[in-house]
Amino acid sequence: MPSIPHSPASTPGWRAWLIWSVGVAAYVLAITNRTSLGAVGVDAADRFQADASTLALFAVVQLAVYGGMQIPIGVLLDRYGSRPIITIGMLLMAAGQLTMALSPSIGIAIVARILLGAGDAAVFPAVLRLVATWFPAQRAPLMVQFTGIIGQAGQLVALVPLAALLHATSWTITFGSIAGLGVLFTILVWAVIRNHPPERGADVSVNTDTGVVRVVTSAIDTGVGIRASWAHPGTRLAFWSHFTTPFAGTAFILLWGMPFLTAGQGLDGAHAAGIISVYVIAGMAFGPIIGDLSRRLPNYRSLALVLPAVGIQMLAWIAVIAVPGPSPIWLLYVLAIALATGGPASMIAFDHARTHNPSHRLSTATGVTNAGGFIAALIAIFLIGLALDLQGAGTPETYSLDAFRIAFLAPIPLWIIGVVFIVIERKRTRIRMGLEPDKGRRQRA
């Protein structure tokens, strides 16, 4: 009887770490690409003579494509593995930034953001798949957090060096340089990353408790795989957890944070950049803490980590917009730190998706989950821009603190909706796992 080969994922060697490192570096560049417009939002508004709704449209289109591509990307990952998907993603982002660099009009710039969103959509789920195929399951929560933490460094790259390069050179040189980096990473990813350990002919998922090795392939009927993923309350819990936790921080960092802090709160660029930098650094610091707590509290992640993170964000957000006049600088830093809990807390959603789905639906369930946060973010970004325009404060010259206060009410209903569904799906998941009795079934019986 042939023995099951020992999984290199149980003792990851230098090659596993190299592949993960290149994947994470690609993710850093993807985050830089994603947030590049937010760091220079006022410059973009001036370049394209764009009002707030049009400026929001850039981010909304990008996020809509990102969210819409998550399930197709998940299915393609289940079929083809990470290497070709990340490679294509990097190439699409390079094409998008080159188009943005040369864009003479809003229409062409929107095409650039579509390419960018499609390429960005491929990277994070593919890196999570590398974690699943090259590392042991018990390391996954921490590895996922580290992936998210390091990736967030891309926001710092977009915030400081990118803005400095733009102000020192030109729009074309700045975005053309990012496109060049994308081409280099396309080559690097293809050269280094491999879908699975060399002793296996396919991606595998390893149960480290039993030693069972399963080949990961996509379902022949894609619709069956998507429906089966969504049918499990654990996947729906993952979706709503990701929907609710990171979107406010995404909207803040991706587009509206810098205009709010400068044109609304009256800060200079250096102070505004400092607050956004604190958001990024705090998120990186929270990541290992939340990842370790997630590992230690597998049955209480929603109550102990996800819902408190949402509550902290809501309180800080409401406090800032409720203060008459400009907020004290310390409160703006509190807001940045509060929003920073959203990113690490959102990573818990992928723990849910991985826990409650078999290996052949791994990336499909991840795609469903990842779509949640970006659907919420694009809704928030669009509603904020629309609210500014309706108040006649849609351009950098007309931005005002009072207009931002009203516009920044938009995220509150999204938080409330998300919390309600998290509570509902958590209960359903616990019933499905046998952790709580099904009182409805007992009454029917």
GROMACS .gro file of C-alpha atoms in nm:
model
  445
    1MET     CA    1   0.000   0.000   0.000
    2PRO     CA    2   0.160   0.328  -0.107
    3SER     CA    3   0.214   0.575   0.172
    4ILE     CA    4   0.085   0.928   0.159
    5PRO     CA    5   0.377   1.160   0.086
    6HIS     CA    6   0.485   1.384   0.369
    7SER     CA    7   0.366   1.732   0.301
    8PRO     CA    8   0.637   1.992   0.273
    9ALA     CA    9   0.376   2.232   0.401
   10SER     CA   10   0.408   2.071   0.744
   11THR     CA   11   0.776   2.173   0.751
   12PRO     CA   12   0.801   2.465   0.509
   13GLY     CA   13   1.152   2.513   0.378
   14TRP     CA   14   1.332   2.799   0.212
   15ARG     CA   15   1.143   2.752  -0.116
   16ALA     CA   16   0.803   2.790   0.050
   17TRP     CA   17   0.920   3.107   0.221
   18LEU     CA   18   1.069   3.243  -0.102
   19ILE     CA   19   0.748   3.182  -0.294
   20TRP     CA   20   0.540   3.339  -0.021
   21SER     CA   21   0.779   3.637  -0.003
   22VAL     CA   22   0.749   3.705  -0.376
   23GLY     CA   23   0.372   3.667  -0.353
   24VAL     CA   24   0.356   3.913  -0.064
   25ALA     CA   25   0.584   4.159  -0.247
   26ALA     CA   26   0.344   4.140  -0.541
   27TYR     CA   27   0.060   4.210  -0.297
   28VAL     CA   28   0.246   4.517  -0.164
   29LEU     CA   29   0.264   4.650  -0.520
   30ALA     CA   30  -0.104   4.568  -0.570
   31ILE     CA   31  -0.195   4.774  -0.262
   32THR     CA   32   0.025   5.058  -0.391
   33ASN     CA   33  -0.162   5.045  -0.720
   34ARG     CA   34  -0.499   5.027  -0.542
   35THR     CA   35  -0.436   5.331  -0.322
   36SER     CA   36  -0.231   5.536  -0.569
   37LEU     CA   37  -0.522   5.762  -0.659
   38GLY     CA   38  -0.619   5.826  -0.296
   39ALA     CA   39  -0.276   5.968  -0.217
   40VAL     CA   40  -0.305   6.219  -0.501
   41GLY     CA   41  -0.682   6.267  -0.507
   42VAL     CA   42  -0.670   6.646  -0.515
   43ASP     CA   43  -0.414   6.636  -0.799
   44ALA     CA   44  -0.639   6.393  -0.988
   45ALA     CA   45  -0.939   6.624  -0.942
   46ASP     CA   46  -0.738   6.914  -1.082
   47ARG     CA   47  -0.593   6.712  -1.371
   48PHE     CA   48  -0.929   6.581  -1.492
   49GLN     CA   49  -1.140   6.878  -1.373
   50ALA     CA   50  -1.348   6.625  -1.182
   51ASP     CA   51  -1.621   6.693  -0.926
   52ALA     CA   52  -1.666   6.472  -0.619
   53SER     CA   53  -1.900   6.223  -0.787
   54THR     CA   54  -1.666   6.180  -1.082
   55LEU     CA   55  -1.365   6.142  -0.853
   56ALA     CA   56  -1.560   5.885  -0.652
   57LEU     CA   57  -1.647   5.709  -0.979
   58PHE     CA   58  -1.277   5.630  -1.034
   59ALA     CA   59  -1.265   5.440  -0.705
   60VAL     CA   60  -1.614   5.292  -0.741
   61VAL     CA   61  -1.540   5.149  -1.085
   62GLN     CA   62  -1.211   5.007  -0.961
   63LEU     CA   63  -1.373   4.847  -0.657
   64ALA     CA   64  -1.676   4.727  -0.854
   65VAL     CA   65  -1.447   4.543  -1.094
   66TYR     CA   66  -1.241   4.413  -0.800
   67GLY     CA   67  -1.550   4.284  -0.619
   68GLY     CA   68  -1.713   4.147  -0.933
   69MET     CA   69  -1.398   3.957  -1.028
   70GLN     CA   70  -1.358   3.784  -0.692
   71ILE     CA   71  -1.576   3.481  -0.764
   72PRO     CA   72  -1.444   3.427  -1.120
   73ILE     CA   73  -1.090   3.466  -0.987
   74GLY     CA   74  -1.166   3.211  -0.715
   75VAL     CA   75  -1.293   2.961  -0.970
   76LEU     CA   76  -0.989   3.018  -1.196
   77LEU     CA   77  -0.758   2.973  -0.898
   78ASP     CA   78  -0.926   2.646  -0.812
   79ARG     CA   79  -0.863   2.530  -1.169
   80TYR     CA   80  -0.525   2.678  -1.262
   81GLY     CA   81  -0.347   2.768  -0.937
   82SER     CA   82  -0.177   3.087  -0.821
   83ARG     CA   83   0.117   3.131  -1.060
   84PRO     CA   84  -0.068   3.219  -1.384
   85ILE     CA   85  -0.335   3.418  -1.203
   86ILE     CA   86  -0.090   3.646  -1.018
   87THR     CA   87   0.114   3.688  -1.338
   88ILE     CA   88  -0.189   3.801  -1.536
   89GLY     CA   89  -0.294   4.025  -1.247
   90MET     CA   90   0.040   4.205  -1.240
   91LEU     CA   91   0.033   4.253  -1.616
   92LEU     CA   92  -0.318   4.400  -1.604
   93MET     CA   93  -0.217   4.643  -1.329
   94ALA     CA   94   0.088   4.752  -1.529
   95ALA     CA   95  -0.135   4.814  -1.831
   96GLY     CA   96  -0.380   5.007  -1.614
   97GLN     CA   97  -0.115   5.237  -1.468
   98LEU     CA   98   0.040   5.298  -1.810
   99THR     CA   99  -0.305   5.393  -1.940
  100MET     CA  100  -0.352   5.623  -1.640
  101ALA     CA  101  -0.011   5.781  -1.704
  102LEU     CA  102  -0.104   5.868  -2.062
  103SER     CA  103  -0.474   5.934  -2.004
  104PRO     CA  104  -0.593   6.262  -2.160
  105SER     CA  105  -0.952   6.238  -2.036
  106ILE     CA  106  -1.183   6.100  -1.768
  107GLY     CA  107  -1.311   5.825  -2.000
  108ILE     CA  108  -0.964   5.682  -2.062
  109ALA     CA  109  -0.881   5.716  -1.691
  110ILE     CA  110  -1.186   5.506  -1.605
  111VAL     CA  111  -1.066   5.237  -1.845
  112ALA     CA  112  -0.734   5.248  -1.660
  113ARG     CA  113  -0.910   5.193  -1.325
  114ILE     CA  114  -1.102   4.899  -1.473
  115LEU     CA  115  -0.775   4.732  -1.574
  116LEU     CA  116  -0.632   4.813  -1.233
  117GLY     CA  117  -0.928   4.664  -1.048
  118ALA     CA  118  -0.920   4.346  -1.255
  119GLY     CA  119  -0.549   4.295  -1.194
  120ASP     CA  120  -0.569   4.380  -0.825
  121ALA     CA  121  -0.853   4.127  -0.781
  122ALA     CA  122  -0.621   3.842  -0.873
  123VAL     CA  123  -0.339   3.898  -0.627
  124PHE     CA  124  -0.462   3.861  -0.268
  125PRO     CA  125  -0.673   3.544  -0.318
  126ALA     CA  126  -0.384   3.388  -0.509
  127VAL     CA  127  -0.139   3.463  -0.228
  128LEU     CA  128  -0.384   3.311   0.022
  129ARG     CA  129  -0.388   3.000  -0.196
  130LEU     CA  130  -0.009   2.983  -0.179
  131VAL     CA  131  -0.042   2.988   0.200
  132ALA     CA  132  -0.291   2.700   0.182
  133THR     CA  133  -0.076   2.487  -0.049
  134TRP     CA  134   0.273   2.556   0.090
  135PHE     CA  135   0.211   2.593   0.466
  136PRO     CA  136   0.039   2.382   0.733
  137ALA     CA  137  -0.321   2.453   0.829
  138GLN     CA  138  -0.236   2.541   1.189
  139ARG     CA  139  -0.014   2.825   1.067
  140ALA     CA  140  -0.275   2.962   0.828
  141PRO     CA  141  -0.444   3.226   1.052
  142LEU     CA  142  -0.111   3.384   1.144
  143MET     CA  143   0.026   3.357   0.788
  144VAL     CA  144  -0.288   3.524   0.654
  145GLN     CA  145  -0.246   3.807   0.904
  146PHE     CA  146   0.122   3.849   0.813
  147THR     CA  147   0.024   3.859   0.445
  148GLY     CA  148  -0.226   4.135   0.516
  149ILE     CA  149   0.012   4.324   0.746
  150ILE     CA  150   0.303   4.333   0.504
  151GLY     CA  151   0.073   4.412   0.213
  152GLN     CA  152  -0.048   4.724   0.389
  153ALA     CA  153   0.301   4.868   0.354
  154GLY     CA  154   0.192   4.941  -0.003
  155GLN     CA  155  -0.028   5.216   0.137
  156LEU     CA  156   0.277   5.386   0.283
  157VAL     CA  157   0.451   5.361  -0.054
  158ALA     CA  158   0.152   5.526  -0.221
  159LEU     CA  159   0.117   5.786   0.054
  160VAL     CA  160   0.469   5.927   0.075
  161PRO     CA  161   0.708   5.833  -0.210
  162LEU     CA  162   0.439   5.834  -0.478
  163ALA     CA  163   0.303   6.175  -0.381
  164ALA     CA  164   0.659   6.311  -0.353
  165LEU     CA  165   0.747   6.174  -0.697
  166LEU     CA  166   0.435   6.331  -0.849
  167HIS     CA  167   0.512   6.674  -0.705
  168ALA     CA  168   0.877   6.647  -0.809
  169THR     CA  169   0.817   6.524  -1.165
  170SER     CA  170   0.490   6.481  -1.353
  171TRP     CA  171   0.175   6.271  -1.369
  172THR     CA  172   0.305   6.071  -1.667
  173ILE     CA  173   0.642   5.991  -1.510
  174THR     CA  174   0.485   5.893  -1.176
  175PHE     CA  175   0.224   5.651  -1.304
  176GLY     CA  176   0.454   5.529  -1.580
  177SER     CA  177   0.708   5.433  -1.313
  178ILE     CA  178   0.449   5.222  -1.130
  179ALA     CA  179   0.364   5.057  -1.462
  180GLY     CA  180   0.732   4.969  -1.507
  181LEU     CA  181   0.740   4.809  -1.162
  182GLY     CA  182   0.437   4.605  -1.262
  183VAL     CA  183   0.619   4.467  -1.566
  184LEU     CA  184   0.920   4.372  -1.354
  185PHE     CA  185   0.698   4.193  -1.104
  186THR     CA  186   0.518   4.011  -1.383
  187ILE     CA  187   0.850   3.855  -1.480
  188LEU     CA  188   0.952   3.788  -1.119
  189VAL     CA  189   0.625   3.616  -1.029
  190TRP     CA  190   0.638   3.388  -1.331
  191ALA     CA  191   1.001   3.300  -1.265
  192VAL     CA  192   0.972   3.223  -0.893
  193ILE     CA  193   0.621   3.124  -0.790
  194ARG     CA  194   0.501   2.765  -0.826
  195ASN     CA  195   0.149   2.642  -0.759
  196HIS     CA  196   0.244   2.352  -0.533
  197PRO     CA  197   0.542   2.160  -0.394
  198PRO     CA  198   0.744   1.985  -0.665
  199GLU     CA  199   0.672   1.630  -0.547
  200ARG     CA  200   0.304   1.671  -0.630
  201GLY     CA  201   0.137   1.710  -0.966
  202ALA     CA  202  -0.147   1.929  -0.839
  203ASP     CA  203  -0.245   2.180  -0.575
  204VAL     CA  204  -0.333   2.003  -0.254
  205SER     CA  205  -0.496   2.078   0.077
  206VAL     CA  206  -0.341   1.892   0.369
  207ASN     CA  207  -0.530   1.801   0.686
  208THR     CA  208  -0.247   1.820   0.937
  209ASP     CA  209  -0.445   1.627   1.199
  210THR     CA  210  -0.513   1.318   0.985
  211GLY     CA  211  -0.249   1.351   0.715
  212VAL     CA  212  -0.514   1.326   0.443
  213VAL     CA  213  -0.405   1.492   0.119
  214ARG     CA  214  -0.674   1.610  -0.120
  215VAL     CA  215  -0.619   1.740  -0.471
  216VAL     CA  216  -0.769   2.086  -0.522
  217THR     CA  217  -0.966   2.123  -0.845
  218SER     CA  218  -1.258   2.339  -0.944
  219ALA     CA  219  -1.604   2.198  -0.986
  220ILE     CA  220  -1.706   2.121  -1.344
  221ASP     CA  221  -2.025   2.319  -1.288
  222THR     CA  222  -1.904   2.654  -1.162
  223GLY     CA  223  -2.253   2.751  -1.052
  224VAL     CA  224  -2.273   2.445  -0.831
  225GLY     CA  225  -1.952   2.545  -0.652
  226ILE     CA  226  -2.070   2.902  -0.595
  227ARG     CA  227  -2.414   2.795  -0.474
  228ALA     CA  228  -2.264   2.531  -0.248
  229SER     CA  229  -2.025   2.786  -0.094
  230TRP     CA  230  -2.299   3.042  -0.032
  231ALA     CA  231  -2.536   2.774   0.104
  232HIS     CA  232  -2.309   2.722   0.404
  233PRO     CA  233  -2.379   2.980   0.679
  234GLY     CA  234  -2.004   2.986   0.754
  235THR     CA  235  -1.940   3.136   0.409
  236ARG     CA  236  -2.216   3.391   0.462
  237LEU     CA  237  -2.066   3.475   0.802
  238ALA     CA  238  -1.731   3.524   0.627
  239PHE     CA  239  -1.891   3.749   0.364
  240TRP     CA  240  -2.067   3.973   0.614
  241SER     CA  241  -1.762   3.986   0.842
  242HIS     CA  242  -1.556   4.112   0.548
  243PHE     CA  243  -1.838   4.341   0.436
  244THR     CA  244  -1.855   4.515   0.773
  245THR     CA  245  -1.501   4.547   0.908
  246PRO     CA  246  -1.267   4.709   0.650
  247PHE     CA  247  -1.484   4.926   0.424
  248ALA     CA  248  -1.462   5.254   0.620
  249GLY     CA  249  -1.083   5.236   0.632
  250THR     CA  250  -1.077   5.147   0.262
  251ALA     CA  251  -1.295   5.446   0.172
  252PHE     CA  252  -1.079   5.670   0.391
  253ILE     CA  253  -0.743   5.557   0.258
  254LEU     CA  254  -0.850   5.499  -0.101
  255LEU     CA  255  -1.007   5.836  -0.169
  256TRP     CA  256  -1.172   6.054   0.095
  257GLY     CA  257  -0.925   6.061   0.385
  258MET     CA  258  -0.679   6.309   0.240
  259PRO     CA  259  -0.943   6.561   0.115
  260PHE     CA  260  -1.127   6.535   0.449
  261LEU     CA  261  -0.814   6.598   0.653
  262THR     CA  262  -0.679   6.881   0.436
  263ALA     CA  263  -0.976   7.063   0.284
  264GLY     CA  264  -1.220   6.964   0.562
  265GLN     CA  265  -1.015   6.966   0.882
  266GLY     CA  266  -0.769   7.229   0.760
  267LEU     CA  267  -0.451   7.026   0.813
  268ASP     CA  268  -0.146   7.068   0.595
  269GLY     CA  269  -0.030   6.779   0.378
  270ALA     CA  270   0.238   6.663   0.622
  271HIS     CA  271  -0.003   6.632   0.917
  272ALA     CA  272  -0.263   6.458   0.701
  273ALA     CA  273  -0.002   6.214   0.571
  274GLY     CA  274   0.108   6.151   0.931
  275ILE     CA  275  -0.246   6.054   1.035
  276ILE     CA  276  -0.289   5.820   0.740
  277SER     CA  277   0.055   5.671   0.814
  278VAL     CA  278  -0.060   5.598   1.169
  279TYR     CA  279  -0.361   5.418   1.021
  280VAL     CA  280  -0.131   5.194   0.817
  281ILE     CA  281   0.122   5.132   1.096
  282ALA     CA  282  -0.149   5.062   1.355
  283GLY     CA  283  -0.309   4.811   1.119
  284MET     CA  284   0.024   4.633   1.081
  285ALA     CA  285   0.066   4.628   1.460
  286PHE     CA  286  -0.286   4.494   1.525
  287GLY     CA  287  -0.246   4.214   1.272
  288PRO     CA  288  -0.038   3.963   1.473
  289ILE     CA  289  -0.239   4.033   1.789
  290ILE     CA  290  -0.574   3.971   1.621
  291GLY     CA  291  -0.431   3.675   1.429
  292ASP     CA  292  -0.313   3.509   1.750
  293LEU     CA  293  -0.643   3.578   1.925
  294SER     CA  294  -0.828   3.435   1.626
  295ARG     CA  295  -0.623   3.116   1.659
  296ARG     CA  296  -0.689   3.096   2.034
  297LEU     CA  297  -1.062   3.176   2.016
  298PRO     CA  298  -1.189   2.986   1.711
  299ASN     CA  299  -1.549   2.969   1.837
  300TYR     CA  300  -1.569   3.331   1.958
  301ARG     CA  301  -1.403   3.525   1.677
  302SER     CA  302  -1.713   3.723   1.586
  303LEU     CA  303  -1.808   3.821   1.941
  304ALA     CA  304  -1.456   3.881   2.072
  305LEU     CA  305  -1.289   4.036   1.766
  306VAL     CA  306  -1.510   4.125   1.469
  307LEU     CA  307  -1.800   4.302   1.641
  308PRO     CA  308  -1.576   4.498   1.884
  309ALA     CA  309  -1.368   4.620   1.588
  310VAL     CA  310  -1.685   4.744   1.418
  311GLY     CA  311  -1.802   4.913   1.739
  312ILE     CA  312  -1.473   5.093   1.791
  313GLN     CA  313  -1.475   5.224   1.434
  314MET     CA  314  -1.833   5.349   1.460
  315LEU     CA  315  -1.770   5.530   1.790
  316ALA     CA  316  -1.457   5.705   1.665
  317TRP     CA  317  -1.618   5.794   1.329
  318ILE     CA  318  -1.929   5.943   1.495
  319ALA     CA  319  -1.715   6.131   1.749
  320VAL     CA  320  -1.515   6.301   1.474
  321ILE     CA  321  -1.816   6.412   1.271
  322ALA     CA  322  -2.007   6.521   1.585
  323VAL     CA  323  -1.740   6.763   1.708
  324PRO     CA  324  -1.836   7.124   1.629
  325GLY     CA  325  -1.559   7.281   1.427
  326PRO     CA  326  -1.234   7.106   1.338
  327SER     CA  327  -1.158   6.801   1.550
  328PRO     CA  328  -0.863   6.810   1.789
  329ILE     CA  329  -0.561   6.644   1.635
  330TRP     CA  330  -0.558   6.368   1.898
  331LEU     CA  331  -0.912   6.265   1.799
  332LEU     CA  332  -0.811   6.235   1.435
  333TYR     CA  333  -0.529   6.004   1.541
  334VAL     CA  334  -0.781   5.804   1.747
  335LEU     CA  335  -0.995   5.774   1.434
  336ALA     CA  336  -0.698   5.647   1.235
  337ILE     CA  337  -0.617   5.385   1.501
  338ALA     CA  338  -0.983   5.280   1.528
  339LEU     CA  339  -1.018   5.237   1.151
  340ALA     CA  340  -0.695   5.038   1.153
  341THR     CA  341  -0.865   4.757   1.345
  342GLY     CA  342  -1.083   4.689   1.041
  343GLY     CA  343  -0.815   4.540   0.817
  344PRO     CA  344  -0.683   4.277   1.063
  345ALA     CA  345  -1.038   4.197   1.180
  346SER     CA  346  -1.142   4.141   0.818
  347MET     CA  347  -0.878   3.868   0.787
  348ILE     CA  348  -1.086   3.660   1.029
  349ALA     CA  349  -1.340   3.628   0.749
  350PHE     CA  350  -1.092   3.417   0.553
  351ASP     CA  351  -1.049   3.189   0.854
  352HIS     CA  352  -1.426   3.133   0.841
  353ALA     CA  353  -1.418   3.067   0.467
  354ARG     CA  354  -1.131   2.819   0.499
  355THR     CA  355  -1.282   2.643   0.800
  356HIS     CA  356  -1.628   2.588   0.655
  357ASN     CA  357  -1.548   2.490   0.295
  358PRO     CA  358  -1.386   2.178   0.148
  359SER     CA  359  -1.063   2.212  -0.046
  360HIS     CA  360  -1.224   2.202  -0.390
  361ARG     CA  361  -1.418   2.520  -0.305
  362LEU     CA  362  -1.135   2.694  -0.121
  363SER     CA  363  -1.067   2.979  -0.363
  364THR     CA  364  -1.430   3.014  -0.470
  365ALA     CA  365  -1.532   3.069  -0.105
  366THR     CA  366  -1.238   3.309  -0.061
  367GLY     CA  367  -1.359   3.505  -0.363
  368VAL     CA  368  -1.713   3.529  -0.225
  369THR     CA  369  -1.571   3.649   0.107
  370ASN     CA  370  -1.330   3.901  -0.041
  371ALA     CA  371  -1.606   4.058  -0.249
  372GLY     CA  372  -1.791   4.163   0.067
  373GLY     CA  373  -1.557   4.435   0.190
  374PHE     CA  374  -1.514   4.590  -0.151
  375ILE     CA  375  -1.886   4.596  -0.226
  376ALA     CA  376  -1.935   4.788   0.099
  377ALA     CA  377  -1.639   5.017   0.022
  378LEU     CA  378  -1.761   5.111  -0.325
  379ILE     CA  379  -2.107   5.188  -0.187
  380ALA     CA  380  -1.957   5.408   0.086
  381ILE     CA  381  -1.720   5.588  -0.152
  382PHE     CA  382  -1.997   5.659  -0.402
  383LEU     CA  383  -2.247   5.776  -0.139
  384ILE     CA  384  -1.991   6.013   0.016
  385GLY     CA  385  -1.913   6.165  -0.323
  386LEU     CA  386  -2.280   6.193  -0.412
  387ALA     CA  387  -2.358   6.358  -0.077
  388LEU     CA  388  -2.082   6.615  -0.133
  389ASP     CA  389  -2.212   6.699  -0.480
  390LEU     CA  390  -2.572   6.732  -0.360
  391GLN     CA  391  -2.450   6.990  -0.109
  392GLY     CA  392  -2.266   7.186  -0.379
  393ALA     CA  393  -1.928   7.087  -0.230
  394GLY     CA  394  -1.803   6.857  -0.500
  395THR     CA  395  -1.470   7.014  -0.599
  396PRO     CA  396  -1.149   7.089  -0.409
  397GLU     CA  397  -1.240   7.457  -0.415
  398THR     CA  398  -1.581   7.397  -0.252
  399TYR     CA  399  -1.502   7.118  -0.003
  400SER     CA  400  -1.608   7.214   0.349
  401LEU     CA  401  -1.609   7.052   0.691
  402ASP     CA  402  -1.987   7.078   0.728
  403ALA     CA  403  -2.037   6.907   0.392
  404PHE     CA  404  -1.798   6.628   0.490
  405ARG     CA  405  -1.985   6.582   0.819
  406ILE     CA  406  -2.310   6.510   0.639
  407ALA     CA  407  -2.142   6.300   0.369
  408PHE     CA  408  -1.963   6.091   0.632
  409LEU     CA  409  -2.298   5.971   0.770
  410ALA     CA  410  -2.312   5.730   0.472
  411PRO     CA  411  -2.109   5.445   0.631
  412ILE     CA  412  -2.328   5.419   0.942
  413PRO     CA  413  -2.618   5.223   0.781
  414LEU     CA  414  -2.365   4.986   0.622
  415TRP     CA  415  -2.216   4.908   0.962
  416ILE     CA  416  -2.562   4.845   1.106
  417ILE     CA  417  -2.666   4.614   0.821
  418GLY     CA  418  -2.341   4.422   0.849
  419VAL     CA  419  -2.367   4.375   1.225
  420VAL     CA  420  -2.723   4.241   1.195
  421PHE     CA  421  -2.620   3.981   0.937
  422ILE     CA  422  -2.306   3.883   1.131
  423VAL     CA  423  -2.521   3.806   1.435
  424ILE     CA  424  -2.772   3.608   1.225
  425GLU     CA  425  -2.515   3.404   1.032
  426ARG     CA  426  -2.301   3.342   1.341
  427LYS     CA  427  -2.599   3.178   1.511
  428ARG     CA  428  -2.676   2.970   1.199
  429THR     CA  429  -2.313   2.863   1.172
  430ARG     CA  430  -2.298   2.756   1.535
  431ILE     CA  431  -2.617   2.555   1.490
  432ARG     CA  432  -2.467   2.392   1.179
  433MET     CA  433  -2.155   2.302   1.379
  434GLY     CA  434  -2.359   2.161   1.667
  435LEU     CA  435  -2.242   2.429   1.910
  436GLU     CA  436  -2.598   2.553   1.969
  437PRO     CA  437  -2.932   2.370   1.957
  438ASP     CA  438  -3.167   2.433   1.669
  439LYS     CA  439  -3.465   2.559   1.870
  440GLY     CA  440  -3.675   2.611   1.559
  441ARG     CA  441  -3.632   2.249   1.453
  442ARG     CA  442  -3.710   2.131   1.808
  443GLN     CA  443  -4.033   2.332   1.809
  444ARG     CA  444  -4.134   2.197   1.469
  445ALA     CA  445  -4.069   1.844   1.589
   0.00000   0.00000   0.00000
